[in-house]
Coordinates of C-alpha atoms in Angstrom, one line a residue:
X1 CA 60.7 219.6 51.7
X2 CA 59.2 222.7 50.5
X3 CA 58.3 222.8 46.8
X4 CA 60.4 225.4 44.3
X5 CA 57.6 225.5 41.8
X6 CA 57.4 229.4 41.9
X7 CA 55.1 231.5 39.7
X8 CA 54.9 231.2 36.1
X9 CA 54.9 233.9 33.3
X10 CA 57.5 237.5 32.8
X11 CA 57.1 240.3 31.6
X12 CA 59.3 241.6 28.3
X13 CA 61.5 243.6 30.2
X14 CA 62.3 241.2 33.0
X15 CA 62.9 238.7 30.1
X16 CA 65.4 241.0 28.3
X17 CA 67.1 242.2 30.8
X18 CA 67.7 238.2 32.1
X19 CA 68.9 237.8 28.2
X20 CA 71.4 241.0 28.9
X21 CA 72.5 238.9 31.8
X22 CA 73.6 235.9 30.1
X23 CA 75.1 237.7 27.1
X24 CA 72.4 237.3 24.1
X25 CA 72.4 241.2 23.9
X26 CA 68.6 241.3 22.4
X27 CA 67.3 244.0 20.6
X28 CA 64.0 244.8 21.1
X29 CA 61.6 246.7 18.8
X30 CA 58.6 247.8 20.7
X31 CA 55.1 248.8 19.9
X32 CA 54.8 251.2 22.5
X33 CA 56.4 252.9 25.6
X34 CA 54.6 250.0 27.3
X35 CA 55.9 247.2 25.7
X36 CA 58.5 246.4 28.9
X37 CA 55.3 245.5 30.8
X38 CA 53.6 243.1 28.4
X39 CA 53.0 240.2 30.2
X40 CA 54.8 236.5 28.8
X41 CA 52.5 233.3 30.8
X42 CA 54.1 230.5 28.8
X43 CA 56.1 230.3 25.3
X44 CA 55.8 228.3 22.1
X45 CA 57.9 227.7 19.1
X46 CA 55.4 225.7 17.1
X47 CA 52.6 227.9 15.7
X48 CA 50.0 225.4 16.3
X49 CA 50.9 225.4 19.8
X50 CA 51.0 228.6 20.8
X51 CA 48.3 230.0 23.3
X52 CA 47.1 234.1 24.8
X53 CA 50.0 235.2 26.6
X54 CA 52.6 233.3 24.7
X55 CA 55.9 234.3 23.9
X56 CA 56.5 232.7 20.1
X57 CA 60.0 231.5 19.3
X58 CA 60.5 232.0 15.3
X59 CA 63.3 229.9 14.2
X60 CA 64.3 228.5 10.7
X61 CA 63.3 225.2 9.8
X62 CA 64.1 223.0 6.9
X63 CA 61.4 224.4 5.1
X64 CA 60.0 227.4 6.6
X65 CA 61.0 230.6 8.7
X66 CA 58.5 230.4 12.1
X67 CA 57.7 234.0 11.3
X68 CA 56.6 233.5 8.0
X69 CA 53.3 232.1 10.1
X70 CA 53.2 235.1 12.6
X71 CA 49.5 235.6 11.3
X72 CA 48.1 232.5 12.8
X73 CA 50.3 233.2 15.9
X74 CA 48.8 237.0 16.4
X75 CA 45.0 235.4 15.6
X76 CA 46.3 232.8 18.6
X77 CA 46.7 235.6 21.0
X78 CA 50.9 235.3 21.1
X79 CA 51.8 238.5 23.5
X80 CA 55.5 238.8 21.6
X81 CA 58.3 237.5 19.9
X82 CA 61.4 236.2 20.2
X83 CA 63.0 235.7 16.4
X84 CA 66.3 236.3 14.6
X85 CA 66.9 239.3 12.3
X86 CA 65.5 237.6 9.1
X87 CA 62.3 236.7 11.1
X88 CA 62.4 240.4 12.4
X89 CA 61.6 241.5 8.4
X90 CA 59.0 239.0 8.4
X91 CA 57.4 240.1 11.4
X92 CA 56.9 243.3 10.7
X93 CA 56.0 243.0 6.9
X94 CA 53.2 240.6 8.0
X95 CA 52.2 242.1 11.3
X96 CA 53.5 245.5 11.5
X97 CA 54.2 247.0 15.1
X98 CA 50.9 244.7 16.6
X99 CA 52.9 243.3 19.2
X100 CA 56.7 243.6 20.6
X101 CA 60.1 241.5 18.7
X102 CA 63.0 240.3 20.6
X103 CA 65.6 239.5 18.3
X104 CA 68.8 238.3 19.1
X105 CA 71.5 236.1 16.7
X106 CA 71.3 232.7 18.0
X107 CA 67.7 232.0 18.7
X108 CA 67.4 228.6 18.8
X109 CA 70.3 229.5 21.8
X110 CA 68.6 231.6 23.4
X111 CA 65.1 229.8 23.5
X112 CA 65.8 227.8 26.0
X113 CA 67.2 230.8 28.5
X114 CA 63.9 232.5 27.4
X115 CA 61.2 230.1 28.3
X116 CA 63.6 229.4 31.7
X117 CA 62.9 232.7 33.0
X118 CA 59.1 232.5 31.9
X119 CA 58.8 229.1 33.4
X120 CA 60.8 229.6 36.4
X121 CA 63.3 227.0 35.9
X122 CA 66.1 227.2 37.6
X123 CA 69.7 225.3 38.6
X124 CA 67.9 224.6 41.6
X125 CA 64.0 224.3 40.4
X126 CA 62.4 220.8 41.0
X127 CA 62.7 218.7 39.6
X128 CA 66.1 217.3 40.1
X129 CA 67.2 216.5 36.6
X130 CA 69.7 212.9 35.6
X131 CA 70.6 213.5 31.9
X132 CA 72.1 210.2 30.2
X133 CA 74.0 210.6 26.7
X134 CA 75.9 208.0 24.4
X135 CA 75.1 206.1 21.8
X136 CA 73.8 203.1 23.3
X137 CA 72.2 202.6 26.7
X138 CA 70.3 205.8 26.8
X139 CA 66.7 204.2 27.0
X140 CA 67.4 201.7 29.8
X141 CA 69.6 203.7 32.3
X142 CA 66.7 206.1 32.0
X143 CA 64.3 203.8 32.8
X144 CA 66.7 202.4 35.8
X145 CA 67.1 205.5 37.2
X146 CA 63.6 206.1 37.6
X147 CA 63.0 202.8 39.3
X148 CA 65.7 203.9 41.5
X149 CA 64.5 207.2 42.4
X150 CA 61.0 205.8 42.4
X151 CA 62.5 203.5 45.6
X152 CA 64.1 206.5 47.3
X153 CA 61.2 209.4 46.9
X154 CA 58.1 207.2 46.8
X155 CA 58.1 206.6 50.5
X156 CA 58.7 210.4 50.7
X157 CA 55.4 211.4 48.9
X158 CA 57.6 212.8 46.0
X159 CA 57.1 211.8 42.5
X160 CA 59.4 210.7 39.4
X161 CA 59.3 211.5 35.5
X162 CA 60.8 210.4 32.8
X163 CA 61.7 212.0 29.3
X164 CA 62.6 210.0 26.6
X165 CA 62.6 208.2 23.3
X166 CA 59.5 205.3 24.4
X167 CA 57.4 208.0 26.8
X168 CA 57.4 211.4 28.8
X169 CA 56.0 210.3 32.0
X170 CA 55.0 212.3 35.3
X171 CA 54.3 209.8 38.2
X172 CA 52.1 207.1 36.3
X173 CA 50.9 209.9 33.7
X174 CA 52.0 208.9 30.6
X175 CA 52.5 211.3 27.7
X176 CA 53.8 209.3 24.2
X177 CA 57.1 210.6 22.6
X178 CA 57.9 211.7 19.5
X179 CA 61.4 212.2 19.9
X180 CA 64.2 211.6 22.3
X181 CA 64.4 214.8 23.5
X182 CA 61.9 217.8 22.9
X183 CA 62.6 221.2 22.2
X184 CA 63.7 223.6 24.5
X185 CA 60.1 225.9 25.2
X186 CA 58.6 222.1 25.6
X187 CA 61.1 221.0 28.0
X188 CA 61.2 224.2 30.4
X189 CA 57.0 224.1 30.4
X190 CA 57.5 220.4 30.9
X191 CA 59.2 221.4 33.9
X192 CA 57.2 223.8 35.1
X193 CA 54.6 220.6 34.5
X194 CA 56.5 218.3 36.8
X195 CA 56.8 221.0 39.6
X196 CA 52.6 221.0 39.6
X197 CA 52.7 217.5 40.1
X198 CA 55.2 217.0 42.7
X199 CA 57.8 215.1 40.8
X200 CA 61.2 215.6 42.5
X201 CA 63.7 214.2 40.5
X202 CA 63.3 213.5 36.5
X203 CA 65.4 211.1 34.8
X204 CA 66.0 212.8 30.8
X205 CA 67.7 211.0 28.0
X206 CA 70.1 213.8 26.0
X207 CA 70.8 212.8 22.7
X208 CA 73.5 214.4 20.6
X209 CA 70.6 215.8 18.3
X210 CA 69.2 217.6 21.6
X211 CA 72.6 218.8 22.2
X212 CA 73.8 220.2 18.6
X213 CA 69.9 221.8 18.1
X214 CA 70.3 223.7 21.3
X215 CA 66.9 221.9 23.0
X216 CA 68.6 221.3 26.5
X217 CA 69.4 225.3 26.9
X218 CA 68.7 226.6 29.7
X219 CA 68.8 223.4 31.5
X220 CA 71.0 222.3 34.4
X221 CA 71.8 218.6 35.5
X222 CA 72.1 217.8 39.3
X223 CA 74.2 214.4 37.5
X224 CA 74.4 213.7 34.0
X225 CA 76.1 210.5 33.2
X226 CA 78.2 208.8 30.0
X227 CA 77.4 205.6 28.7
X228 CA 79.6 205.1 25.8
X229 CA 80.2 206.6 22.2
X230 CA 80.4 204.1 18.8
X231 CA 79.4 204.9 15.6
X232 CA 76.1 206.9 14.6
X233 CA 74.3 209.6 13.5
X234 CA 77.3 210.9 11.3
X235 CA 74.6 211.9 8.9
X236 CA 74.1 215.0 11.3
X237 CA 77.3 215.1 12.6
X238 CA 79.8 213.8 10.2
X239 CA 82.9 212.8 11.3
X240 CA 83.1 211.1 15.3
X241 CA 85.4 213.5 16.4
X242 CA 81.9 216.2 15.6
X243 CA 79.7 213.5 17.6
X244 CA 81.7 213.3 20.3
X245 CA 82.3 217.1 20.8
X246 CA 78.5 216.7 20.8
X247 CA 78.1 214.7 23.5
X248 CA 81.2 216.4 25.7
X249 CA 78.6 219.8 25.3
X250 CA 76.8 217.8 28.3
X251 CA 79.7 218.0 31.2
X252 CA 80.3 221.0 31.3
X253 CA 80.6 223.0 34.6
X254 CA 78.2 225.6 33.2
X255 CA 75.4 222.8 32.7
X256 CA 75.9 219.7 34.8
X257 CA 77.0 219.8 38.5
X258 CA 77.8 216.5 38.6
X259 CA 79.1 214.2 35.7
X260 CA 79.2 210.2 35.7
X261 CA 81.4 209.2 33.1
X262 CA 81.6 205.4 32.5
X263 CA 85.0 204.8 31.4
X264 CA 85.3 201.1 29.8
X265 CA 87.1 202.6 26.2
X266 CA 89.0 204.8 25.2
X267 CA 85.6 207.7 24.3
X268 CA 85.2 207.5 27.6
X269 CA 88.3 208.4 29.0
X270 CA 89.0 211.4 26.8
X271 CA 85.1 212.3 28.0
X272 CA 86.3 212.2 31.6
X273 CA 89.3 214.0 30.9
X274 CA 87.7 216.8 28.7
X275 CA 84.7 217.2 31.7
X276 CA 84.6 220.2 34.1
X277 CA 83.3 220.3 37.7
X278 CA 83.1 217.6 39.5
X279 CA 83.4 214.3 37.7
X280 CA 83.5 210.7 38.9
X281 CA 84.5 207.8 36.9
X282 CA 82.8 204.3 36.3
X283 CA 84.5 201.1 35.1
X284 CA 82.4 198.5 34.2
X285 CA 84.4 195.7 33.0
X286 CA 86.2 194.1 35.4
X287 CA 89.9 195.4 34.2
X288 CA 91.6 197.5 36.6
X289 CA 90.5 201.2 35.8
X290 CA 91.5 203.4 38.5
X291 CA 87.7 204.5 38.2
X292 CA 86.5 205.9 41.2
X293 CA 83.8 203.6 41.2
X294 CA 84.3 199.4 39.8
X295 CA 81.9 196.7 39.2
X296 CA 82.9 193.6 40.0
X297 CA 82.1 189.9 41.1
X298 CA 79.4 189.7 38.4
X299 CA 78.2 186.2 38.0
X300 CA 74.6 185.2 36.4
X301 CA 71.3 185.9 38.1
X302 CA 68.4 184.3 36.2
X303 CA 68.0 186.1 32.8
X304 CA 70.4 189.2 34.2
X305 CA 73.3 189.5 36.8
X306 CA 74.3 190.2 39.9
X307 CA 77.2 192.8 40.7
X308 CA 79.3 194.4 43.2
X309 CA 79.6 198.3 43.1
X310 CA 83.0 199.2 45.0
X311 CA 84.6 202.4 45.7
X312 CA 88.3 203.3 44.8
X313 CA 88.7 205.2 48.2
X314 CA 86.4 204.0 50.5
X315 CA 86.3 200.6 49.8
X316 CA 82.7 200.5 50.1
X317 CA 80.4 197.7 48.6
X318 CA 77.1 197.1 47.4
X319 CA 75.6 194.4 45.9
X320 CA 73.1 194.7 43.2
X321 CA 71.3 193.0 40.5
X322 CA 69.7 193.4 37.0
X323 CA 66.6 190.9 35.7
X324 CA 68.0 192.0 32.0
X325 CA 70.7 189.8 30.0
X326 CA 73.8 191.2 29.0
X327 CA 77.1 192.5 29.9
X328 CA 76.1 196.0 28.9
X329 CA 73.2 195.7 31.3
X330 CA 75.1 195.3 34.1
X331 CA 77.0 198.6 33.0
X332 CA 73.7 200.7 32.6
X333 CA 72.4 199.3 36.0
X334 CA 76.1 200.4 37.3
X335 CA 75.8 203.7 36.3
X336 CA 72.1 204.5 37.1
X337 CA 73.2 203.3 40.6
X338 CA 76.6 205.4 40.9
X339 CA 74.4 208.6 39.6
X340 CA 72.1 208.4 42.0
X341 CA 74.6 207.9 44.9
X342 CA 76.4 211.0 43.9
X343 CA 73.6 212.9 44.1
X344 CA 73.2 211.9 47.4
X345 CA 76.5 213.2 48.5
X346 CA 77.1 216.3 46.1
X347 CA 74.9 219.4 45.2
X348 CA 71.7 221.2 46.5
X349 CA 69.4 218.4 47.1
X350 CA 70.9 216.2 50.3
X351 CA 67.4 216.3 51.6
X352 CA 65.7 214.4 48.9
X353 CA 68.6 211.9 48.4
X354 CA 69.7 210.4 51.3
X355 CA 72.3 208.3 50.4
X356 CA 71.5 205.3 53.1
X357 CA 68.2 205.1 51.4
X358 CA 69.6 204.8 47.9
X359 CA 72.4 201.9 49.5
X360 CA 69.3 199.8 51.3
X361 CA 67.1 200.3 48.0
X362 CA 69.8 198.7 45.7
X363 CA 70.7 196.4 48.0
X364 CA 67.1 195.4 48.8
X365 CA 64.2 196.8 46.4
X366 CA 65.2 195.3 43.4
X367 CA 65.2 198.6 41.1
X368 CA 66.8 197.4 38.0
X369 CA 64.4 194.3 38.2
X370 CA 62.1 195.9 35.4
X371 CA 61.3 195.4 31.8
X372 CA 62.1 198.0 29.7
X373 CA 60.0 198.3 26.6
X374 CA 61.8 197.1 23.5
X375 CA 65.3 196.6 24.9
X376 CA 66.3 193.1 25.7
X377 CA 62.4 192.6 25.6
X378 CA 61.9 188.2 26.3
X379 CA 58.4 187.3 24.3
X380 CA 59.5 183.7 25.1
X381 CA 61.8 181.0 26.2
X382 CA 61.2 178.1 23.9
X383 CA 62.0 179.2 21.6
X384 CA 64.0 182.6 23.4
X385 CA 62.7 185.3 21.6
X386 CA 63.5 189.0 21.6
X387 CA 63.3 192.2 20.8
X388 CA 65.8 195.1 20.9
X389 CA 66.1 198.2 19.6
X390 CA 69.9 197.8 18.5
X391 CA 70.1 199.7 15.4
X392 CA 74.0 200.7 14.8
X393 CA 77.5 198.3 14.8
X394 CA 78.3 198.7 18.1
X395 CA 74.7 197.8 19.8
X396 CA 74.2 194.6 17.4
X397 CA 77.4 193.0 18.9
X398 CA 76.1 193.5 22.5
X399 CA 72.8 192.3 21.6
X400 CA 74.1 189.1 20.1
X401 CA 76.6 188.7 22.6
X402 CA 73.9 188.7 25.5
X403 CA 72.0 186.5 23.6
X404 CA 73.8 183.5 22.2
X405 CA 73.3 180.5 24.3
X406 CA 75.7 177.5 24.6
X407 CA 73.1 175.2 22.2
X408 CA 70.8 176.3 19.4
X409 CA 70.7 178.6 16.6
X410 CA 70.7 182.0 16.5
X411 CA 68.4 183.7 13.9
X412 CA 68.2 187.3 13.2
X413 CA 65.6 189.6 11.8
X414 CA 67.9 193.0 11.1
X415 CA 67.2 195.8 9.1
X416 CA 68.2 200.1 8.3
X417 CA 66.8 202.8 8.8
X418 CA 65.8 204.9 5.4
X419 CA 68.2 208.6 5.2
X420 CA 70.5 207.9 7.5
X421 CA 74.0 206.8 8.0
X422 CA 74.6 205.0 4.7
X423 CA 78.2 203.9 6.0
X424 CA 77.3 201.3 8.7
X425 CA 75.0 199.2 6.6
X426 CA 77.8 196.7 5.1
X427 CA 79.2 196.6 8.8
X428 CA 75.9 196.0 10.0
X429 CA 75.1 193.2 7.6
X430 CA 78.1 191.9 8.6
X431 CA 78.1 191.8 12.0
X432 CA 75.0 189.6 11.9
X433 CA 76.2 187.0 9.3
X434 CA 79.4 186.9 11.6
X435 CA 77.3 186.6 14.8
X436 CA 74.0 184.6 13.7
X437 CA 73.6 181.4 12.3
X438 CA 70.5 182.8 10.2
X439 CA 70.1 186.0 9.4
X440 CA 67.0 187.3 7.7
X441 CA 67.5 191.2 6.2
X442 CA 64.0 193.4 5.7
X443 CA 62.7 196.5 6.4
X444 CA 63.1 198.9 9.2
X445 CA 62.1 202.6 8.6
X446 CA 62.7 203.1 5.1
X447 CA 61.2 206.8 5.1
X448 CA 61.5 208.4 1.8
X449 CA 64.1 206.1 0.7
X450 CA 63.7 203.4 -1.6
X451 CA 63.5 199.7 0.6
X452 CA 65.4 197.9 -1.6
X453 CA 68.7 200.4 -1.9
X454 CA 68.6 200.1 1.6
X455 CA 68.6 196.3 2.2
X456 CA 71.3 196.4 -0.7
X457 CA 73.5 197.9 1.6
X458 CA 73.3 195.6 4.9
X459 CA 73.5 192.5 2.1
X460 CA 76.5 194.0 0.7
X461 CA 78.3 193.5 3.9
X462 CA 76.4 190.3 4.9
X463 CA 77.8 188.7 1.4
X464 CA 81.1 190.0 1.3
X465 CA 82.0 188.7 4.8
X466 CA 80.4 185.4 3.9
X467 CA 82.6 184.8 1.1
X468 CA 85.7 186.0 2.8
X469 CA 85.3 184.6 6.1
X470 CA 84.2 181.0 4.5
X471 CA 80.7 181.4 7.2
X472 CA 78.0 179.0 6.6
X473 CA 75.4 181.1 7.8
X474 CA 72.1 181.1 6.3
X475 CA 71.1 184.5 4.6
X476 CA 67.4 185.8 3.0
X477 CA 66.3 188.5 2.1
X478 CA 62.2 189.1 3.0
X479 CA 60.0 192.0 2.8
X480 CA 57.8 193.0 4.1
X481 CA 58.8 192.5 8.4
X482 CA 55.5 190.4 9.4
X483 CA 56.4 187.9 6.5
X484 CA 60.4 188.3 7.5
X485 CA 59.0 187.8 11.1
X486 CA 57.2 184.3 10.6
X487 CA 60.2 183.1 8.3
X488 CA 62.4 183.5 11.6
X489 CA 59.6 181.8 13.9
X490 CA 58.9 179.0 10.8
X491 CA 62.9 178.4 11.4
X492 CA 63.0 177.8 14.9
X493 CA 62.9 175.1 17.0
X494 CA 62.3 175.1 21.1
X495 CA 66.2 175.5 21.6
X496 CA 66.8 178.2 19.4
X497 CA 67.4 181.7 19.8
X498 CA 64.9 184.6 17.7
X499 CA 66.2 188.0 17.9
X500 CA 64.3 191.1 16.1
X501 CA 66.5 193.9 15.9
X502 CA 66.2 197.5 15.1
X503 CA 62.6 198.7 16.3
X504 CA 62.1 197.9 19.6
X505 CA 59.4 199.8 20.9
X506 CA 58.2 201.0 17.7
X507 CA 54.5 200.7 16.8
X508 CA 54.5 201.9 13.0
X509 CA 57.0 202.3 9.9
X510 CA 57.4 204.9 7.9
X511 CA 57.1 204.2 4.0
X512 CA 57.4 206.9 2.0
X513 CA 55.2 209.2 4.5
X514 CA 53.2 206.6 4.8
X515 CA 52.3 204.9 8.3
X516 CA 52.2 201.3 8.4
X517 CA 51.0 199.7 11.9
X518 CA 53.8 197.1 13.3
X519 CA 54.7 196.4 16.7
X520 CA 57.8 193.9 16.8
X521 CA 56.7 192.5 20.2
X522 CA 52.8 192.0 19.0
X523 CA 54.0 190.5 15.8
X524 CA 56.6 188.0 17.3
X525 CA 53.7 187.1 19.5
X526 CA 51.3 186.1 17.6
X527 CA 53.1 184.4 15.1
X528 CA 55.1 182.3 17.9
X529 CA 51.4 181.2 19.0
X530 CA 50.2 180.7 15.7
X531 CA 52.9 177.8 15.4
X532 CA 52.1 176.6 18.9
X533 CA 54.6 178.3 20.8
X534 CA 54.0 179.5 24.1
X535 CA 55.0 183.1 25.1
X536 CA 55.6 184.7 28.2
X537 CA 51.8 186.6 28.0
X538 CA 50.2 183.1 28.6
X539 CA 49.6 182.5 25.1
X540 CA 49.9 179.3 23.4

């Protein structure tokens, strides 16, 4: 197939008039009759960042305007501006009439559209982009659709990336990530990036933070799919009513083509019934759905499970399998598959997708048969320990669920993150004494928030439901993580079950602005071989 890459960079008045077009109605204050031809090569919202040629994005920030540092970006060689009308003052009190502003109301909206047209992305630009949202599940469908994709294109010459919370990858570049999802200048030269390298298809976790700060704009998803929608992040959203209107911002006709909606509660029926264009529905359960698409026949499979994929109208089936444990597994697996298989049937891109090749590579190749860093992440079997990143209610229940073995304890390391949702720490703390037979509570991220305040609130739950429910769990309190870490591993005996929760991936903590070096995985390692364990590395 011939690649879309197209040429990079605009000029002002190409750009505005394409801002015209989608209804930003710019205003543009020039610096000469020449100012329509200035040439934009690339765009940039950070300062640090930007580069000659550069069309700089001035937004507000928590603690700055992005023109109030329109020196640095002149000195940097940026050819214009794209700000509101507070950063127009700025501008011109700092640089005068040096260079041309485009100002417009909502520029954090209209970033995104911007850096589209100077990037040349497009609804039908490669790479093909699968955008997951939900609360939980993001990470690993992500990382399934890739391995998916990777079967299908691979054989093609075509390459896969990747964007989310653990990496940005392009092929087997690897680029580390700061956050789930970057902002919107990033993503459209990330494109632009992926084109150069021959990636075809791009698997993109969207969080609701992406969504409400306007980073996907400009965007548009061959498939995006749903994976389900508990409670989180209401310290940016408030109420769940605001996070799910969040996460519904992702189906609509105007950005996705196709939308995969897994269906297995009651958020994700009202997301299938509130999506436009074409939307297909998963059930993952086993209950009787009316999905267009059902798992069933699961049964154990090693560590993960084996499944059936059926379709309501067809009555096609195909058998698949994840290596990971847990129920929920199955239902990421389930919908990484279905995505993919829709995009073989719907859309622009037949050619890349054909959808015998995606049937023969879940069927045969294994795809969902990989580790995923920090999610359901075995160190060892004797005792089994784990890491997860499960950090809200809903996500701890599944974790333990997937974990708890017919004999042996269950011991938990759990703790919060520092300034954020306050109100799910007694349900956490909870959950675990309910769940665990030893539960240890420590530190997560406390950021700028005081350690202790925040483990006060997880053993406020932990204690209440202890003394209500009669539980005989075991419950400590031990900070710093390494030392909570080799309490859990000093508990343990071959039979028993360790499970760190929380982190995941995560390689430092944040303490008060300070970064302390921890890696959940290396820690559990080391201290399982230190009291003669062995783990799954080799190491005894």
């Amino acid at each position: 197939m011939v690649s879309r890459a197209g040429a990079v960079g605009s000029d002002v008045g190409t750009l505005t008039e394409q801002l015209i077009a989608a209804g930003y109605r710019p205003i543009v204050t020039p610096v000469a009759k020449s100012s329509d031809q200035v040439r934009l090569t690339g765009a940039a919202m950070s300062p640090k960042l930007v580069e000659p040629g550069d069309l700089f994005v001035a937004v507000t920030g928590a603690r700055a305007h992005g023109a109030d540092f329109i020196d640095e970006v002149v000195d940097r060689g940026a050819a214009a501006v794209l700000t509101d009308p507070a950063g127009v003052v700025k501008v011109r009190e700092a640089a005068g009439y040096r260079l041309p502003v485009i100002e417009v109301a909502g520029v954090r909206d209209a970033a995104g559209p911007a850096a589209a047209v100077i990037y040349g992305t497009t609804a039908t630009s490669d790479p093909a982009l699968f955008g997951v949202t939900g609360t939980n599940g993001k990470t690993t469908t992500t990382y399934f659709l890739r391995s998916l994709l990777r079967a299908v294109l691979t054989p093609q010459g075509r390459k896969t990336g990747l964007i989310g919370t653990i990496e940005i990858a392009a092929g087997e570049e690897r680029i580390a990530s700061e956050m789930t999802t970057p902002e919107a200048v990033a993503l459209h030269k990330l494109m632009h990036s992926f084109r150069e390298k021959n990636v075809a298809a791009a698997a993109m976790e969207v969080s609701s933070h992406a969504i409400s700060y306007q980073r996907i704009s400009g965007l548009y998803y061959d498939v995006a799919g749903f994976t389900n929608l508990t409670q989180d992040h209401l310290d940016l959203h408030g109420t769940m009513e605001e996070y799910f209107a969040a996460k519904a911002d992702l189906f609509r006709r105007s950005r996705t083509r196709t939308s995969v909606i897994t269906v297995d509660d009651v958020p994700g029926h009202q997301m299938a019934a509130e999506a436009t264009g074409h939307v297909v529905t998963l059930s993952t359960t086993g209950k009787p759905a009316q999905a267009h698409w059902e798992v069933t026949d699961a049964e154990p499979a090693g560590l993960g499970s084996a499944f059936t994929l059926v379709h309501r109208d067809s009555g096609e089936r195909i058998r698949t399998s994840t290596a990971l444990p847990g129920a929920f597994n199955v239902s990421n697996a389930a919908l990484a598959a279905v995505m993919v298989l829709e995009a073989a049937v719907s859309g622009e891109r037949r050619q890349d997708f054909q959808r015998h090749d995606v049937v023969e590579a879940l069927e045969t190749a294994q795809p969902f048969h990989i580790q995923v860093p920090g999610r359901m992440q075995v160190i060892a079997e004797q005792p089994a320990a784990i890491v997860d990143f499960a950090h809200n209610p809903d996500a701890m229940i599944r974790a333990l669920e997937a974990v708890r073995r017919p004999s042996g304890r269950l011991i938990m390391v759990i703790g919060a993150a520092g300034e954020r949702d306050v109100t799910k720490r007694p349900t956490m703390g909870a959950i675990a004494v309910r769940m665990a037979d030893h539960v240890i509570i420590s530190d997560d991220d406390p950021h700028g928030e005081d350690p202790a305040e925040i483990r006060a609130g997880l053993l406020y739950g932990a204690r209440d439901a202890i003394a209500t429910g009669g539980l005989t769990t075991v419950l400590e309190e031990i900070a710093p993580r390494p030392a909570a870490i080799d309490a859990a591993v000093a508990a343990a005996g071959p039979e028993d079950t360790i499970l760190l929760a929380g982190r995941g991936h995560e390689v430092h903590q944040d303490v008060a602005g300070t970064r302390v070096e921890i890696d959940d995985r290396e820690e559990l390692t080391r201290t399982l071989q230190a009291r003669g364990f062995n783990t799954l590395d080799g190491g005894a």
